[in-house]
Amino acid sequence: MKDRTCSLSSFSTYLHKGFDLRRHARRMADARTGPDISPASIFLALFHAFVFRLPSVQQLETELSHSYLQNWIGAERAFRDDTLRYSLCSFKLEPLEQLLVESNRRLKRRKALDAGRVQGRLVAALDGVEVLSSFSRRCESCLERRVTEKEKTGQTRERLQYYHRAVGCQLVSSLVKPFLAVEWLRPGEGEDTAALRLLARLPQLYGSRFFDILLLDSLYAQAPVLELAQQTGWDVVITLKQEKRDLYQDALGLFQARGPDQIFSASQEGKTYAVRLWEESGLPFTQDYPRPLRVVRTQEEVTETHYRGDQKQTETTSHEWVWISTLAASAFPAPVVRRLGHLRWKNENNGWMDLTQHWAFKHGFLHACRHRPQHRPPSGKRELVPNHGLAAVTLILLIAFALCTAFVLRHSKRARRDHLTGLAVAAQLRSGLSKAPPSIRAPTESPSAPNLG
Ligand SMILES: [Zn+2]
């Protein structure tokens, strides 16, 4: 029997019935006047490029020359890279963010985020990512840094480098790991400032209890972050690093004089962990945030078996961890705090890393692009509209990422049964596009429904 669970038509139905993608697409807007390729078509074209993991804008151009893709995105004709750039650089970000928020809300309502809850709680994490860097191309919102390079002669020289960096908040306890929002670092500010702005915006977008626990790196371990989390009602687990933290030294001093409170072993992903664990409640964080916090420290011997040819090799390494947390000891025993601290998302599929490697995230093609519409601000003189290209592309990527992984994990029995990778599913969906053009056109619309364009 033909298995259609992974077909493009089922994906299309999922998007339009489940997430109202077409209604959202119609709300997209940019600063062009009277364009014949609508912002909805531009959005759907790039969404398609991400879903099918097209490797480049050139590849998207090629695909757009086929009528089946034009049909799918509601465009009257083919269009090229310059139309994409002209539109995306002036894209309105609000409708994109609304679609991301609405999609995540629907995923939660349908319990797609429930598997993996920790003691019944949803867990999110903050993480930063560098999106692009350049020595030559710069725009008005570039960050700058000095980079030391070694030349062929052996001499070193300093060069000014331009780059863009963002902080994202991602759900990490569930199988589907959607990003909730991103915030871009502005010139001259630190990642902690952007993180605070992001955390302050999240309750406005989602309400305060969309998730329950926030995982943070020690970079964000600052009184304003803890205060904001407390006001919002989030518990935190912060991974402390050795540098600069009085609390880290206090904790180590406290634990040095005594043996571990617990000794246990755990296995995960082919590794075994021999864990010695200490915990203490009621340590003040800093003078400017005197609320007492819980500290959990572990020493872990991690044993891993490698195969080199036929040779089995066992390797053991030692690690030390310190976490601080606001979680109550009664509901979250220390080994659970440890597990939260170790929740892996950065290096596995579905983190920023995955997006940069397998979702063609490095989209320099819009950076410092001057091919964009003009406007006349109240001050009088006509000027280019602000370039939103990078932010728009990032939001479209995060929408595609959330909806694709949710579809694969929740709706494609075959993907689960055959352990198909995301890339294999993308290839299948893409091949479906050219095989069955009529059936994929808006299966939820009546024949008389207006075209998207
Ligand atoms: Zn820039």
GROMACS .gro file of C-alpha atoms and ligand atoms in nm:
model
  454
    1MET     CA    1   0.000   0.000   0.000
    2LYS     CA    2   0.128   0.341  -0.087
    3ASP     CA    3   0.241   0.532   0.218
    4ARG     CA    4   0.143   0.895   0.183
    5THR     CA    5   0.221   1.004   0.537
    6CYS     CA    6   0.534   1.186   0.426
    7SER     CA    7   0.391   1.334   0.111
    8LEU     CA    8   0.386   1.699   0.024
    9SER     CA    9   0.008   1.702   0.012
   10SER     CA   10  -0.018   1.576   0.370
   11PHE     CA   11   0.239   1.836   0.477
   12SER     CA   12   0.046   2.104   0.291
   13THR     CA   13  -0.280   2.002   0.459
   14TYR     CA   14  -0.103   2.001   0.794
   15LEU     CA   15   0.022   2.357   0.738
   16HIS     CA   16  -0.300   2.505   0.609
   17LYS     CA   17  -0.553   2.328   0.828
   18GLY     CA   18  -0.337   2.306   1.136
   19PHE     CA   19  -0.161   2.642   1.129
   20ASP     CA   20  -0.362   2.856   0.890
   21LEU     CA   21  -0.049   2.922   0.687
   22ARG     CA   22  -0.232   3.082   0.395
   23ARG     CA   23  -0.418   3.330   0.614
   24HIS     CA   24  -0.090   3.423   0.782
   25ALA     CA   25   0.085   3.447   0.443
   26ARG     CA   26  -0.172   3.702   0.326
   27ARG     CA   27  -0.079   3.924   0.620
   28MET     CA   28   0.284   3.952   0.513
   29ALA     CA   29   0.390   4.301   0.408
   30ASP     CA   30   0.694   4.488   0.281
   31ALA     CA   31   0.775   4.845   0.176
   32ARG     CA   32   0.737   4.798  -0.203
   33THR     CA   33   0.454   4.983  -0.374
   34GLY     CA   34   0.225   4.785  -0.605
   35PRO     CA   35   0.447   4.480  -0.652
   36ASP     CA   36   0.327   4.209  -0.893
   37ILE     CA   37   0.487   3.938  -0.679
   38SER     CA   38   0.309   3.962  -0.344
   39PRO     CA   39   0.484   3.955  -0.004
   40ALA     CA   40   0.284   3.633   0.058
   41SER     CA   41   0.457   3.468  -0.240
   42ILE     CA   42   0.798   3.594  -0.130
   43PHE     CA   43   0.737   3.449   0.218
   44LEU     CA   44   0.617   3.114   0.081
   45ALA     CA   45   0.911   3.093  -0.162
   46LEU     CA   46   1.166   3.130   0.117
   47PHE     CA   47   0.964   2.906   0.349
   48HIS     CA   48   0.976   2.645   0.071
   49ALA     CA   49   1.352   2.694   0.029
   50PHE     CA   50   1.403   2.612   0.397
   51VAL     CA   51   1.156   2.322   0.411
   52PHE     CA   52   1.325   2.152   0.117
   53ARG     CA   53   1.670   2.254   0.241
   54LEU     CA   54   1.764   2.417  -0.086
   55PRO     CA   55   2.136   2.489  -0.071
   56SER     CA   56   2.136   2.838  -0.220
   57VAL     CA   57   1.933   3.128  -0.348
   58GLN     CA   58   2.044   3.026  -0.699
   59GLN     CA   59   1.878   2.687  -0.646
   60LEU     CA   60   1.560   2.861  -0.537
   61GLU     CA   61   1.571   3.069  -0.854
   62THR     CA   62   1.596   2.752  -1.062
   63GLU     CA   63   1.303   2.595  -0.878
   64LEU     CA   64   1.099   2.909  -0.926
   65SER     CA   65   1.128   2.871  -1.303
   66HIS     CA   66   0.896   2.568  -1.273
   67SER     CA   67   0.525   2.634  -1.271
   68TYR     CA   68   0.460   2.382  -0.992
   69LEU     CA   69   0.646   2.595  -0.741
   70GLN     CA   70   0.487   2.914  -0.873
   71ASN     CA   71   0.149   2.746  -0.817
   72TRP     CA   72   0.237   2.637  -0.469
   73ILE     CA   73   0.338   2.985  -0.357
   74GLY     CA   74   0.064   3.166  -0.551
   75ALA     CA   75   0.295   3.358  -0.787
   76GLU     CA   76   0.182   3.445  -1.140
   77ARG     CA   77   0.530   3.405  -1.286
   78ALA     CA   78   0.890   3.317  -1.207
   79PHE     CA   79   1.098   3.574  -1.025
   80ARG     CA   80   1.459   3.614  -0.940
   81ASP     CA   81   1.702   3.678  -0.663
   82ASP     CA   82   1.675   4.058  -0.699
   83THR     CA   83   1.297   4.051  -0.635
   84LEU     CA   84   1.355   3.835  -0.329
   85ARG     CA   85   1.618   4.074  -0.195
   86TYR     CA   86   1.421   4.390  -0.270
   87SER     CA   87   1.119   4.252  -0.082
   88LEU     CA   88   1.291   4.077   0.208
   89CYS     CA   89   1.516   4.372   0.295
   90SER     CA   90   1.203   4.579   0.357
   91PHE     CA   91   0.989   4.302   0.510
   92LYS     CA   92   0.766   4.383   0.807
   93LEU     CA   93   0.876   4.167   1.098
   94GLU     CA   94   0.555   4.173   1.306
   95PRO     CA   95   0.347   3.937   1.087
   96LEU     CA   96   0.638   3.689   1.081
   97GLU     CA   97   0.675   3.701   1.457
   98GLN     CA   98   0.297   3.662   1.497
   99LEU     CA   99   0.309   3.349   1.283
  100LEU     CA  100   0.594   3.205   1.490
  101VAL     CA  101   0.411   3.281   1.816
  102GLU     CA  102   0.079   3.148   1.688
  103SER     CA  103   0.244   2.828   1.560
  104ASN     CA  104   0.410   2.767   1.895
  105ARG     CA  105   0.084   2.830   2.080
  106ARG     CA  106  -0.093   2.578   1.860
  107LEU     CA  107   0.184   2.322   1.913
  108LYS     CA  108   0.142   2.363   2.287
  109ARG     CA  109  -0.239   2.343   2.275
  110ARG     CA  110  -0.211   2.018   2.077
  111LYS     CA  111   0.028   1.876   2.334
  112ALA     CA  112   0.310   1.848   2.078
  113LEU     CA  113   0.543   1.991   2.342
  114ASP     CA  114   0.440   1.758   2.625
  115ALA     CA  115   0.677   1.465   2.575
  116GLY     CA  116   0.994   1.524   2.774
  117ARG     CA  117   0.846   1.754   3.039
  118VAL     CA  118   1.064   1.746   3.352
  119GLN     CA  119   0.851   1.684   3.664
  120GLY     CA  120   0.562   1.809   3.453
  121ARG     CA  121   0.737   2.133   3.356
  122LEU     CA  122   0.833   2.278   3.019
  123VAL     CA  123   1.196   2.382   2.992
  124ALA     CA  124   1.342   2.659   2.774
  125ALA     CA  125   1.699   2.778   2.725
  126LEU     CA  126   1.876   3.092   2.612
  127ASP     CA  127   2.163   3.068   2.369
  128GLY     CA  128   2.352   3.305   2.145
  129VAL     CA  129   2.462   3.252   1.786
  130GLU     CA  130   2.680   3.443   1.545
  131VAL     CA  131   2.499   3.467   1.216
  132LEU     CA  132   2.762   3.609   0.983
  133SER     CA  133   3.094   3.790   0.980
  134SER     CA  134   3.283   3.988   0.719
  135PHE     CA  135   3.595   4.202   0.684
  136SER     CA  136   3.460   4.398   0.391
  137ARG     CA  137   3.081   4.422   0.391
  138ARG     CA  138   2.918   4.623   0.663
  139CYS     CA  139   2.575   4.766   0.733
  140GLU     CA  140   2.439   5.025   0.975
  141SER     CA  141   2.362   4.764   1.243
  142CYS     CA  142   2.685   4.560   1.227
  143LEU     CA  143   2.873   4.477   1.545
  144GLU     CA  144   3.248   4.534   1.528
  145ARG     CA  145   3.551   4.365   1.679
  146ARG     CA  146   3.927   4.356   1.628
  147VAL     CA  147   4.062   4.022   1.508
  148THR     CA  148   4.430   3.930   1.511
  149GLU     CA  149   4.543   3.739   1.204
  150LYS     CA  150   4.869   3.566   1.132
  151GLU     CA  151   5.010   3.641   0.788
  152LYS     CA  152   5.223   3.415   0.569
  153THR     CA  153   5.532   3.605   0.675
  154GLY     CA  154   5.464   3.502   1.034
  155GLN     CA  155   5.375   3.854   1.137
  156THR     CA  156   5.044   3.926   1.300
  157ARG     CA  157   4.811   4.209   1.212
  158GLU     CA  158   4.488   4.339   1.354
  159ARG     CA  159   4.181   4.378   1.134
  160LEU     CA  160   3.837   4.518   1.198
  161GLN     CA  161   3.567   4.255   1.153
  162TYR     CA  162   3.193   4.312   1.117
  163TYR     CA  163   2.943   4.057   1.241
  164HIS     CA  164   2.588   3.992   1.355
  165ARG     CA  165   2.484   3.800   1.663
  166ALA     CA  166   2.148   3.711   1.815
  167VAL     CA  167   2.016   3.550   2.133
  168GLY     CA  168   1.739   3.293   2.094
  169CYS     CA  169   1.502   3.135   2.343
  170GLN     CA  170   1.426   2.773   2.253
  171LEU     CA  171   1.212   2.504   2.415
  172VAL     CA  172   1.450   2.219   2.490
  173SER     CA  173   1.259   1.960   2.693
  174SER     CA  174   1.030   1.850   2.409
  175LEU     CA  175   1.104   1.644   2.097
  176VAL     CA  176   0.991   1.939   1.887
  177LYS     CA  177   1.221   2.222   1.995
  178PRO     CA  178   1.077   2.542   1.854
  179PHE     CA  179   1.241   2.879   1.906
  180LEU     CA  180   1.006   3.116   2.085
  181ALA     CA  181   1.177   3.442   1.985
  182VAL     CA  182   1.510   3.595   1.890
  183GLU     CA  183   1.670   3.926   1.979
  184TRP     CA  184   1.955   4.086   1.785
  185LEU     CA  185   2.251   4.244   1.956
  186ARG     CA  186   2.275   4.613   1.879
  187PRO     CA  187   2.608   4.784   1.809
  188GLY     CA  188   2.807   4.833   2.126
  189GLU     CA  189   2.594   4.621   2.358
  190GLY     CA  190   2.666   4.287   2.526
  191GLU     CA  191   2.481   3.960   2.486
  192ASP     CA  192   2.341   3.994   2.839
  193THR     CA  193   2.163   4.319   2.741
  194ALA     CA  194   2.000   4.155   2.437
  195ALA     CA  195   1.907   3.855   2.654
  196LEU     CA  196   1.731   4.081   2.906
  197ARG     CA  197   1.538   4.248   2.627
  198LEU     CA  198   1.436   3.907   2.493
  199LEU     CA  199   1.325   3.780   2.836
  200ALA     CA  200   1.122   4.097   2.894
  201ARG     CA  201   0.946   4.052   2.557
  202LEU     CA  202   0.858   3.682   2.600
  203PRO     CA  203   0.565   3.731   2.842
  204GLN     CA  204   0.424   3.997   2.607
  205LEU     CA  205   0.433   3.747   2.321
  206TYR     CA  206   0.325   3.431   2.502
  207GLY     CA  207   0.200   3.517   2.850
  208SER     CA  208   0.413   3.445   3.154
  209ARG     CA  209   0.358   3.071   3.187
  210PHE     CA  210   0.422   2.939   2.839
  211PHE     CA  211   0.718   2.751   2.990
  212ASP     CA  212   0.824   2.699   3.351
  213ILE     CA  213   1.201   2.657   3.377
  214LEU     CA  214   1.474   2.861   3.209
  215LEU     CA  215   1.825   2.722   3.153
  216LEU     CA  216   2.102   2.980   3.139
  217ASP     CA  217   2.478   2.994   3.088
  218SER     CA  218   2.686   3.178   3.345
  219LEU     CA  219   2.708   3.469   3.100
  220TYR     CA  220   2.349   3.548   3.196
  221ALA     CA  221   2.393   3.484   3.570
  222GLN     CA  222   2.322   3.839   3.674
  223ALA     CA  223   2.090   3.998   3.927
  224PRO     CA  224   1.863   4.170   3.666
  225VAL     CA  225   1.804   3.836   3.490
  226LEU     CA  226   1.720   3.661   3.817
  227GLU     CA  227   1.487   3.944   3.918
  228LEU     CA  228   1.308   3.934   3.585
  229ALA     CA  229   1.272   3.555   3.604
  230GLN     CA  230   1.133   3.580   3.956
  231GLN     CA  231   0.882   3.850   3.857
  232THR     CA  232   0.768   3.647   3.556
  233GLY     CA  233   0.738   3.324   3.755
  234TRP     CA  234   1.013   3.123   3.586
  235ASP     CA  235   1.248   2.902   3.782
  236VAL     CA  236   1.608   2.904   3.663
  237VAL     CA  237   1.898   2.659   3.640
  238ILE     CA  238   2.226   2.838   3.571
  239THR     CA  239   2.546   2.661   3.473
  240LEU     CA  240   2.827   2.837   3.659
  241LYS     CA  241   3.172   2.862   3.511
  242GLN     CA  242   3.481   2.902   3.720
  243GLU     CA  243   3.567   3.251   3.616
  244LYS     CA  244   3.459   3.554   3.815
  245ARG     CA  245   3.194   3.394   4.030
  246ASP     CA  246   3.227   3.442   4.400
  247LEU     CA  247   2.946   3.197   4.445
  248TYR     CA  248   3.141   2.930   4.259
  249GLN     CA  249   3.432   2.970   4.498
  250ASP     CA  250   3.197   2.984   4.799
  251ALA     CA  251   3.029   2.663   4.690
  252LEU     CA  252   3.355   2.480   4.632
  253GLY     CA  253   3.486   2.595   4.970
  254LEU     CA  254   3.168   2.476   5.134
  255PHE     CA  255   3.178   2.134   4.972
  256GLN     CA  256   3.552   2.076   5.007
  257ALA     CA  257   3.531   1.993   5.374
  258ARG     CA  258   3.277   1.716   5.333
  259GLY     CA  259   3.207   1.403   5.135
  260PRO     CA  260   2.942   1.387   4.863
  261ASP     CA  261   2.574   1.383   4.954
  262GLN     CA  262   2.498   1.129   4.682
  263ILE     CA  263   2.695   0.883   4.472
  264PHE     CA  264   2.528   0.725   4.171
  265SER     CA  265   2.586   0.619   3.814
  266ALA     CA  266   2.388   0.700   3.503
  267SER     CA  267   2.398   0.597   3.137
  268GLN     CA  268   2.313   0.813   2.841
  269GLU     CA  269   2.382   0.781   2.469
  270GLY     CA  270   2.645   0.512   2.511
  271LYS     CA  271   2.829   0.689   2.791
  272THR     CA  272   2.834   0.597   3.157
  273TYR     CA  273   2.862   0.861   3.425
  274ALA     CA  274   2.998   0.793   3.773
  275VAL     CA  275   2.860   1.089   3.965
  276ARG     CA  276   2.953   1.234   4.306
  277LEU     CA  277   2.702   1.503   4.398
  278TRP     CA  278   2.689   1.775   4.661
  279GLU     CA  279   2.409   2.020   4.729
  280GLU     CA  280   2.342   2.312   4.957
  281SER     CA  281   2.046   2.545   4.993
  282GLY     CA  282   2.031   2.905   5.105
  283LEU     CA  283   2.343   3.056   4.949
  284PRO     CA  284   2.307   3.426   4.868
  285PHE     CA  285   2.379   3.493   4.500
  286THR     CA  286   2.541   3.836   4.521
  287GLN     CA  287   2.503   4.147   4.733
  288ASP     CA  288   2.271   4.303   4.475
  289TYR     CA  289   2.056   3.987   4.464
  290PRO     CA  290   2.057   3.849   4.817
  291ARG     CA  291   1.773   3.599   4.765
  292PRO     CA  292   1.914   3.260   4.870
  293LEU     CA  293   1.965   3.003   4.596
  294ARG     CA  294   2.035   2.634   4.580
  295VAL     CA  295   2.374   2.508   4.464
  296VAL     CA  296   2.437   2.165   4.311
  297ARG     CA  297   2.788   2.049   4.234
  298THR     CA  298   2.902   1.727   4.069
  299GLN     CA  299   3.226   1.551   3.989
  300GLU     CA  300   3.167   1.314   3.699
  301GLU     CA  301   3.382   1.039   3.552
  302VAL     CA  302   3.252   0.985   3.199
  303THR     CA  303   3.341   0.658   3.030
  304GLU     CA  304   3.293   0.619   2.659
  305THR     CA  305   3.375   0.329   2.428
  306HIS     CA  306   3.513   0.401   2.081
  307TYR     CA  307   3.582   0.159   1.799
  308ARG     CA  308   3.894   0.218   1.590
  309GLY     CA  309   3.857  -0.044   1.321
  310ASP     CA  310   3.803  -0.365   1.518
  311GLN     CA  311   3.975  -0.224   1.823
  312LYS     CA  312   3.754  -0.138   2.116
  313GLN     CA  313   3.891   0.151   2.318
  314THR     CA  314   3.757   0.280   2.645
  315GLU     CA  315   3.823   0.636   2.748
  316THR     CA  316   3.741   0.801   3.079
  317THR     CA  317   3.743   1.176   3.136
  318SER     CA  318   3.677   1.384   3.449
  319HIS     CA  319   3.440   1.678   3.463
  320GLU     CA  320   3.321   1.917   3.727
  321TRP     CA  321   2.993   2.107   3.723
  322VAL     CA  322   2.826   2.368   3.941
  323TRP     CA  323   2.468   2.482   3.895
  324ILE     CA  324   2.261   2.732   4.087
  325SER     CA  325   1.887   2.704   4.084
  326THR     CA  326   1.567   2.846   4.226
  327LEU     CA  327   1.389   2.507   4.199
  328ALA     CA  328   1.252   2.373   4.527
  329ALA     CA  329   1.438   2.068   4.660
  330SER     CA  330   1.110   1.896   4.750
  331ALA     CA  331   0.988   1.880   4.389
  332PHE     CA  332   1.326   1.875   4.213
  333PRO     CA  333   1.582   1.649   4.385
  334ALA     CA  334   1.944   1.739   4.307
  335PRO     CA  335   1.990   1.462   4.042
  336VAL     CA  336   1.699   1.621   3.850
  337VAL     CA  337   1.872   1.963   3.867
  338ARG     CA  338   2.182   1.789   3.729
  339ARG     CA  339   1.976   1.636   3.449
  340LEU     CA  340   1.832   1.977   3.364
  341GLY     CA  341   2.182   2.126   3.365
  342HIS     CA  342   2.290   1.856   3.119
  343LEU     CA  343   1.988   1.885   2.890
  344ARG     CA  344   2.158   1.879   2.557
  345TRP     CA  345   2.041   2.098   2.276
  346LYS     CA  346   2.342   2.293   2.158
  347ASN     CA  347   2.524   2.016   1.978
  348GLU     CA  348   2.245   1.786   1.885
  349ASN     CA  349   1.999   1.810   1.599
  350ASN     CA  350   1.751   2.090   1.645
  351GLY     CA  351   1.967   2.359   1.803
  352TRP     CA  352   2.126   2.670   1.653
  353MET     CA  353   2.409   2.441   1.539
  354ASP     CA  354   2.170   2.232   1.333
  355LEU     CA  355   2.024   2.546   1.181
  356THR     CA  356   2.364   2.676   1.075
  357GLN     CA  357   2.481   2.341   0.935
  358HIS     CA  358   2.177   2.174   0.785
  359TRP     CA  359   1.932   2.453   0.726
  360ALA     CA  360   2.163   2.683   0.528
  361PHE     CA  361   2.135   2.948   0.794
  362LYS     CA  362   2.429   3.158   0.681
  363HIS     CA  363   2.234   3.394   0.464
  364GLY     CA  364   2.482   3.662   0.377
  365PHE     CA  365   2.294   3.744   0.059
  366LEU     CA  366   2.083   4.009   0.232
  367HIS     CA  367   2.357   4.156   0.445
  368ALA     CA  368   2.449   4.516   0.367
  369CYS     CA  369   2.218   4.495   0.067
  370ARG     CA  370   2.135   4.839  -0.071
  371HIS     CA  371   1.880   4.706  -0.319
  372ARG     CA  372   1.574   4.802  -0.121
  373PRO     CA  373   1.285   5.049  -0.134
  374GLN     CA  374   1.309   5.409  -0.022
  375HIS     CA  375   1.079   5.605   0.204
  376ARG     CA  376   1.047   5.968   0.313
  377PRO     CA  377   1.071   6.002   0.691
  378PRO     CA  378   0.918   6.308   0.868
  379SER     CA  379   1.257   6.478   0.845
  380GLY     CA  380   1.205   6.514   0.472
  381LYS     CA  381   1.481   6.361   0.259
  382ARG     CA  382   1.413   6.031   0.081
  383GLU     CA  383   1.626   5.745   0.212
  384LEU     CA  384   1.646   5.367   0.203
  385VAL     CA  385   1.408   5.190   0.445
  386PRO     CA  386   1.587   5.014   0.736
  387ASN     CA  387   1.725   4.675   0.627
  388HIS     CA  388   1.527   4.399   0.798
  389GLY     CA  389   1.653   4.128   0.564
  390LEU     CA  390   1.856   3.922   0.808
  391ALA     CA  391   1.588   3.936   1.078
  392ALA     CA  392   1.313   3.845   0.829
  393VAL     CA  393   1.504   3.547   0.689
  394THR     CA  394   1.583   3.426   1.041
  395LEU     CA  395   1.215   3.438   1.143
  396ILE     CA  396   1.109   3.250   0.826
  397LEU     CA  397   1.375   2.989   0.900
  398LEU     CA  398   1.253   2.947   1.259
  399ILE     CA  399   0.892   2.910   1.140
  400ALA     CA  400   0.995   2.648   0.880
  401PHE     CA  401   1.207   2.468   1.139
  402ALA     CA  402   0.925   2.448   1.398
  403LEU     CA  403   0.656   2.336   1.154
  404CYS     CA  404   0.877   2.085   0.972
  405THR     CA  405   1.010   1.912   1.280
  406ALA     CA  406   0.661   1.907   1.435
  407PHE     CA  407   0.523   1.747   1.118
  408VAL     CA  408   0.799   1.488   1.096
  409LEU     CA  409   0.782   1.393   1.464
  410ARG     CA  410   0.409   1.402   1.520
  411HIS     CA  411   0.250   1.319   1.189
  412SER     CA  412   0.480   1.112   0.979
  413LYS     CA  413   0.449   0.753   1.096
  414ARG     CA  414   0.685   0.647   0.824
  415ALA     CA  415   0.955   0.892   0.932
  416ARG     CA  416   0.935   0.749   1.283
  417ARG     CA  417   0.912   0.386   1.173
  418ASP     CA  418   1.200   0.407   0.926
  419HIS     CA  419   1.406   0.652   1.132
  420LEU     CA  420   1.417   0.890   0.839
  421THR     CA  421   1.633   1.191   0.903
  422GLY     CA  422   1.503   1.542   0.860
  423LEU     CA  423   1.714   1.572   0.546
  424ALA     CA  424   1.560   1.258   0.395
  425VAL     CA  425   1.211   1.386   0.470
  426ALA     CA  426   1.299   1.720   0.310
  427ALA     CA  427   1.416   1.539  -0.004
  428GLN     CA  428   1.093   1.335  -0.014
  429LEU     CA  429   0.876   1.642   0.024
  430ARG     CA  430   1.072   1.819  -0.246
  431SER     CA  431   1.040   1.530  -0.489
  432GLY     CA  432   0.665   1.535  -0.424
  433LEU     CA  433   0.650   1.891  -0.548
  434SER     CA  434   0.741   1.801  -0.906
  435LYS     CA  435   0.543   1.475  -0.910
  436ALA     CA  436   0.202   1.600  -0.812
  437PRO     CA  437   0.152   1.968  -0.885
  438PRO     CA  438  -0.229   1.980  -0.896
  439SER     CA  439  -0.292   1.798  -0.568
  440ILE     CA  440  -0.066   2.018  -0.362
  441ARG     CA  441  -0.231   2.342  -0.454
  442ALA     CA  442  -0.422   2.456  -0.153
  443PRO     CA  443  -0.604   2.133  -0.069
  444THR     CA  444  -0.818   2.316   0.185
  445GLU     CA  445  -0.936   2.583  -0.056
  446SER     CA  446  -1.237   2.567  -0.283
  447PRO     CA  447  -1.169   2.604  -0.657
  448SER     CA  448  -1.314   2.954  -0.655
  449ALA     CA  449  -1.096   3.075  -0.371
  450PRO     CA  450  -0.883   3.374  -0.463
  451ASN     CA  451  -0.524   3.326  -0.557
  452LEU     CA  452  -0.269   3.420  -0.300
  453GLY     CA  453  -0.096   3.667  -0.530
  454ZN      ZN  454   2.581   4.424   0.913
   0.00000   0.00000   0.00000
